[in-house]
PDB file of C-alpha atoms in Angstrom:
ATOM      1  CA  MET A   1      17.113  41.847 -25.229  1.00  0.00           C
ATOM      2  CA  SER A   2      16.041  41.191 -28.819  1.00  0.00           C
ATOM      3  CA  ASP A   3      12.585  41.958 -30.162  1.00  0.00           C
ATOM      4  CA  THR A   4      11.548  38.294 -30.312  1.00  0.00           C
ATOM      5  CA  SER A   5      12.633  37.546 -26.749  1.00  0.00           C
ATOM      6  CA  GLY A   6      10.843  40.683 -25.531  1.00  0.00           C
ATOM      7  CA  LEU A   7       7.653  39.662 -27.316  1.00  0.00           C
ATOM      8  CA  THR A   8       7.992  36.125 -25.961  1.00  0.00           C
ATOM      9  CA  PHE A   9       8.386  37.476 -22.434  1.00  0.00           C
ATOM     10  CA  ILE A  10       5.283  39.678 -22.823  1.00  0.00           C
ATOM     11  CA  ALA A  11       3.270  36.766 -24.263  1.00  0.00           C
ATOM     12  CA  VAL A  12       4.267  34.469 -21.384  1.00  0.00           C
ATOM     13  CA  ALA A  13       3.503  37.158 -18.789  1.00  0.00           C
ATOM     14  CA  LEU A  14       0.072  37.841 -20.311  1.00  0.00           C
ATOM     15  CA  SER A  15      -0.683  34.101 -20.493  1.00  0.00           C
ATOM     16  CA  LEU A  16       0.233  33.590 -16.838  1.00  0.00           C
ATOM     17  CA  THR A  17      -1.863  36.607 -15.815  1.00  0.00           C
ATOM     18  CA  ALA A  18      -4.844  35.336 -17.796  1.00  0.00           C
ATOM     19  CA  PHE A  19      -4.461  31.826 -16.344  1.00  0.00           C
ATOM     20  CA  GLY A  20      -4.245  33.242 -12.802  1.00  0.00           C
ATOM     21  CA  GLY A  21      -7.330  35.382 -13.357  1.00  0.00           C
ATOM     22  CA  LEU A  22      -9.264  32.421 -14.718  1.00  0.00           C
ATOM     23  CA  ALA A  23      -8.210  30.255 -11.772  1.00  0.00           C
ATOM     24  CA  MET A  24      -9.316  32.956  -9.303  1.00  0.00           C
ATOM     25  CA  PHE A  25     -12.640  33.399 -11.120  1.00  0.00           C
ATOM     26  CA  LEU A  26     -13.351  29.655 -11.038  1.00  0.00           C
ATOM     27  CA  TYR A  27     -12.334  29.384  -7.364  1.00  0.00           C
ATOM     28  CA  LEU A  28     -14.688  32.206  -6.365  1.00  0.00           C
ATOM     29  CA  ARG A  29     -17.488  30.793  -8.488  1.00  0.00           C
ATOM     30  CA  ILE A  30     -17.170  27.371  -6.825  1.00  0.00           C
ATOM     31  CA  LYS A  31     -16.999  28.940  -3.357  1.00  0.00           C
ATOM     32  CA  LEU A  32     -20.099  31.084  -3.988  1.00  0.00           C
ATOM     33  CA  SER A  33     -22.000  28.135  -5.402  1.00  0.00           C
ATOM     34  CA  ALA A  34     -21.173  25.994  -2.362  1.00  0.00           C
ATOM     35  CA  ALA A  35     -22.224  28.790  -0.007  1.00  0.00           C
ATOM     36  CA  ARG A  36     -25.548  29.301  -1.770  1.00  0.00           C
ATOM     37  CA  GLU A  37     -26.325  25.607  -1.359  1.00  0.00           C
ATOM     38  CA  GLY A  38     -25.179  25.564   2.288  1.00  0.00           C
ATOM     39  CA  ALA A  39     -27.401  25.446   5.324  1.00  0.00           C
ATOM     40  CA  VAL A  40     -27.185  26.425   8.960  1.00  0.00           C
ATOM     41  CA  GLU A  41     -25.908  23.279  10.649  1.00  0.00           C
ATOM     42  CA  PRO A  42     -24.844  22.028  14.078  1.00  0.00           C
ATOM     43  CA  LYS A  43     -21.282  22.911  15.057  1.00  0.00           C
ATOM     44  CA  GLY A  44     -20.288  21.539  18.439  1.00  0.00           C
ATOM     45  CA  GLU A  45     -22.911  22.752  20.873  1.00  0.00           C
ATOM     46  CA  GLY A  46     -23.734  25.703  18.615  1.00  0.00           C
ATOM     47  CA  THR A  47     -25.055  26.334  15.133  1.00  0.00           C
ATOM     48  CA  GLY A  48     -22.662  27.269  12.327  1.00  0.00           C
ATOM     49  CA  VAL A  49     -23.648  29.767   9.641  1.00  0.00           C
ATOM     50  CA  PRO A  50     -21.622  29.182   6.440  1.00  0.00           C
ATOM     51  CA  LEU A  51     -19.979  32.405   5.228  1.00  0.00           C
ATOM     52  CA  VAL A  52     -18.189  33.299   2.006  1.00  0.00           C
ATOM     53  CA  ALA A  53     -16.438  36.281   3.596  1.00  0.00           C
ATOM     54  CA  ALA A  54     -16.436  38.338   6.779  1.00  0.00           C
ATOM     55  CA  PHE A  55     -15.654  41.994   7.411  1.00  0.00           C
ATOM     56  CA  SER A  56     -15.047  44.253  10.410  1.00  0.00           C
ATOM     57  CA  GLY A  57     -16.581  47.670  10.083  1.00  0.00           C
ATOM     58  CA  TRP A  58     -17.936  50.566  12.085  1.00  0.00           C
ATOM     59  CA  LYS A  59     -21.438  50.861  13.494  1.00  0.00           C
ATOM     60  CA  GLY A  60     -23.759  52.626  11.097  1.00  0.00           C
ATOM     61  CA  ILE A  61     -21.336  52.395   8.151  1.00  0.00           C
ATOM     62  CA  PRO A  62     -21.835  48.830   6.881  1.00  0.00           C
ATOM     63  CA  TRP A  63     -20.161  49.258   3.465  1.00  0.00           C
ATOM     64  CA  LEU A  64     -16.878  50.567   4.848  1.00  0.00           C
ATOM     65  CA  SER A  65     -14.681  47.961   6.537  1.00  0.00           C
ATOM     66  CA  TRP A  66     -11.251  48.010   8.103  1.00  0.00           C
ATOM     67  CA  SER A  67     -10.544  44.269   7.786  1.00  0.00           C
ATOM     68  CA  SER A  68     -11.814  41.347   5.755  1.00  0.00           C
ATOM     69  CA  SER A  69     -11.227  37.640   5.372  1.00  0.00           C
ATOM     70  CA  THR A  70     -12.232  34.899   2.973  1.00  0.00           C
ATOM     71  CA  LEU A  71      -9.967  32.282   4.560  1.00  0.00           C
ATOM     72  CA  LYS A  72     -11.926  31.180   7.646  1.00  0.00           C
ATOM     73  CA  PRO A  73     -14.869  33.518   8.163  1.00  0.00           C
ATOM     74  CA  THR A  74     -16.907  32.292  11.110  1.00  0.00           C
ATOM     75  CA  LEU A  75     -20.328  32.934  12.579  1.00  0.00           C
ATOM     76  CA  THR A  76     -21.427  30.400  15.190  1.00  0.00           C
ATOM     77  CA  LEU A  77     -24.535  30.816  17.342  1.00  0.00           C
ATOM     78  CA  HIS A  78     -23.950  29.093  20.683  1.00  0.00           C
ATOM     79  CA  PRO A  79     -26.643  28.677  23.361  1.00  0.00           C
ATOM     80  CA  ASP A  80     -25.355  31.672  25.384  1.00  0.00           C
ATOM     81  CA  HIS A  81     -23.070  33.635  23.043  1.00  0.00           C
ATOM     82  CA  ILE A  82     -22.072  34.475  19.474  1.00  0.00           C
ATOM     83  CA  GLU A  83     -18.701  33.508  18.066  1.00  0.00           C
ATOM     84  CA  CYS A  84     -17.507  35.428  15.024  1.00  0.00           C
ATOM     85  CA  ARG A  85     -14.214  35.664  13.218  1.00  0.00           C
ATOM     86  CA  VAL A  86     -12.762  37.976  10.640  1.00  0.00           C
ATOM     87  CA  ILE A  87      -9.104  37.906  11.692  1.00  0.00           C
ATOM     88  CA  ARG A  88      -9.422  36.596  15.242  1.00  0.00           C
ATOM     89  CA  ILE A  89     -12.266  34.916  17.101  1.00  0.00           C
ATOM     90  CA  ARG A  90     -14.535  37.174  19.147  1.00  0.00           C
ATOM     91  CA  ARG A  91     -17.117  35.865  21.583  1.00  0.00           C
ATOM     92  CA  LYS A  92     -19.980  38.102  22.665  1.00  0.00           C
ATOM     93  CA  PRO A  93     -23.093  37.366  24.726  1.00  0.00           C
ATOM     94  CA  TYR A  94     -26.407  37.872  22.923  1.00  0.00           C
ATOM     95  CA  LYS A  95     -27.242  40.773  25.239  1.00  0.00           C
ATOM     96  CA  ALA A  96     -24.229  42.655  23.804  1.00  0.00           C
ATOM     97  CA  VAL A  97     -25.850  42.715  20.340  1.00  0.00           C
ATOM     98  CA  SER A  98     -27.325  46.187  19.911  1.00  0.00           C
ATOM     99  CA  ARG A  99     -28.667  45.590  16.385  1.00  0.00           C
ATOM    100  CA  VAL A 100     -28.897  42.910  13.709  1.00  0.00           C
ATOM    101  CA  ASP A 101     -29.119  44.308  10.185  1.00  0.00           C
ATOM    102  CA  TYR A 102     -29.376  42.817   6.708  1.00  0.00           C
ATOM    103  CA  ARG A 103     -27.727  44.277   3.597  1.00  0.00           C
ATOM    104  CA  GLU A 104     -28.004  42.942   0.068  1.00  0.00           C
ATOM    105  CA  THR A 105     -26.314  43.819  -3.225  1.00  0.00           C
ATOM    106  CA  ILE A 106     -25.378  41.821  -6.308  1.00  0.00           C
ATOM    107  CA  GLY A 107     -23.880  38.531  -5.086  1.00  0.00           C
ATOM    108  CA  THR A 108     -23.884  39.460  -1.394  1.00  0.00           C
ATOM    109  CA  ASN A 109     -26.333  38.781   1.403  1.00  0.00           C
ATOM    110  CA  ASN A 110     -24.801  40.274   4.532  1.00  0.00           C
ATOM    111  CA  ILE A 111     -25.706  39.808   8.165  1.00  0.00           C
ATOM    112  CA  VAL A 112     -24.509  42.878  10.083  1.00  0.00           C
ATOM    113  CA  LEU A 113     -24.041  42.554  13.849  1.00  0.00           C
ATOM    114  CA  GLU A 114     -23.475  45.692  15.916  1.00  0.00           C
ATOM    115  CA  PHE A 115     -22.420  45.420  19.548  1.00  0.00           C
ATOM    116  CA  SER A 116     -23.224  47.756  22.442  1.00  0.00           C
ATOM    117  CA  ASP A 117     -19.729  47.425  23.930  1.00  0.00           C
ATOM    118  CA  SER A 118     -17.824  48.187  20.713  1.00  0.00           C
ATOM    119  CA  VAL A 119     -17.653  50.739  17.897  1.00  0.00           C
ATOM    120  CA  SER A 120     -16.938  47.965  15.412  1.00  0.00           C
ATOM    121  CA  SER A 121     -19.426  45.699  13.693  1.00  0.00           C
ATOM    122  CA  PHE A 122     -19.228  42.215  12.224  1.00  0.00           C
ATOM    123  CA  ILE A 123     -20.451  41.679   8.667  1.00  0.00           C
ATOM    124  CA  GLY A 124     -20.848  38.125   7.358  1.00  0.00           C
ATOM    125  CA  ASN A 125     -21.624  37.428   3.698  1.00  0.00           C
ATOM    126  CA  THR A 126     -23.754  34.297   3.369  1.00  0.00           C
ATOM    127  CA  ALA A 127     -24.222  34.689  -0.428  1.00  0.00           C
ATOM    128  CA  SER A 128     -27.746  33.349   0.129  1.00  0.00           C
ATOM    129  CA  ARG A 129     -30.907  35.228   1.077  1.00  0.00           C
ATOM    130  CA  THR A 130     -32.424  32.026   2.546  1.00  0.00           C
ATOM    131  CA  LEU A 131     -29.362  31.336   4.667  1.00  0.00           C
ATOM    132  CA  ALA A 132     -29.228  34.941   5.913  1.00  0.00           C
ATOM    133  CA  ARG A 133     -32.946  34.800   6.759  1.00  0.00           C
ATOM    134  CA  ASP A 134     -32.481  31.577   8.749  1.00  0.00           C
ATOM    135  CA  ALA A 135     -29.554  33.022  10.729  1.00  0.00           C
ATOM    136  CA  ILE A 136     -31.355  36.319  11.438  1.00  0.00           C
ATOM    137  CA  LEU A 137     -34.456  34.412  12.551  1.00  0.00           C
ATOM    138  CA  ARG A 138     -32.308  32.463  15.021  1.00  0.00           C
ATOM    139  CA  LEU A 139     -30.835  35.739  16.337  1.00  0.00           C
ATOM    140  CA  ALA A 140     -34.347  37.193  16.711  1.00  0.00           C
ATOM    141  CA  GLN A 141     -35.352  34.133  18.748  1.00  0.00           C
ATOM    142  CA  ARG A 142     -32.538  35.058  21.157  1.00  0.00           C
ATOM    143  CA  ASP A 143     -34.069  38.554  21.595  1.00  0.00           C
ATOM    144  CA  CYS A 144     -31.461  40.384  19.497  1.00  0.00           C
ATOM    145  CA  PRO A 145     -32.892  43.719  18.246  1.00  0.00           C
ATOM    146  CA  LEU A 146     -33.523  43.733  14.503  1.00  0.00           C
ATOM    147  CA  SER A 147     -33.333  46.592  12.025  1.00  0.00           C
ATOM    148  CA  PHE A 148     -36.184  47.368   9.648  1.00  0.00           C
ATOM    149  CA  ARG A 149     -34.390  45.497   6.825  1.00  0.00           C
ATOM    150  CA  ALA A 150     -33.816  42.406   9.001  1.00  0.00           C
ATOM    151  CA  LYS A 151     -37.496  42.379  10.080  1.00  0.00           C
ATOM    152  CA  ALA A 152     -38.593  42.734   6.450  1.00  0.00           C
ATOM    153  CA  LEU A 153     -36.398  39.798   5.448  1.00  0.00           C
ATOM    154  CA  ILE A 154     -37.932  37.587   8.138  1.00  0.00           C
ATOM    155  CA  ASP A 155     -41.440  38.690   7.159  1.00  0.00           C
ATOM    156  CA  GLY A 156     -40.723  37.769   3.538  1.00  0.00           C
ATOM    157  CA  GLY A 157     -40.544  41.313   2.200  1.00  0.00           C
ATOM    158  CA  PRO A 158     -37.700  43.001   0.360  1.00  0.00           C
ATOM    159  CA  GLY A 159     -34.467  43.337   2.324  1.00  0.00           C
TER     160      GLY A 159
END
């Protein structure tokens, strides 16, 4: 390969990488913007909570997950059960929720659901403090136990 063809190849590869990175950045920015403007809305006989991403983790370790999804993350609050999806759909009765927590960092507003019959937890990123507050308030109305952070969010304090 000559020097000019090698440099051309490198220039094309760098251009494609830059274009791909820009496309991914714009896609994520649009998705986050749409999520921040979203609202809890009716979904069938339940209430759908718009999510940017969902994660499966372990109880008590909310920042360490063993699976994640941005394709079809789901959190639906039905009259008698919760439906959540990271990879596959799980349905749990409200009485199986052992704790509802709230975690916030830059760009994330996470609802953390821990279940009494499982060592795993469900983490849903709403990308909106208002949306997370609304969903946690609805879970509290169904007698789900709240953590200190979740109670503070509902009361209007820092999460």
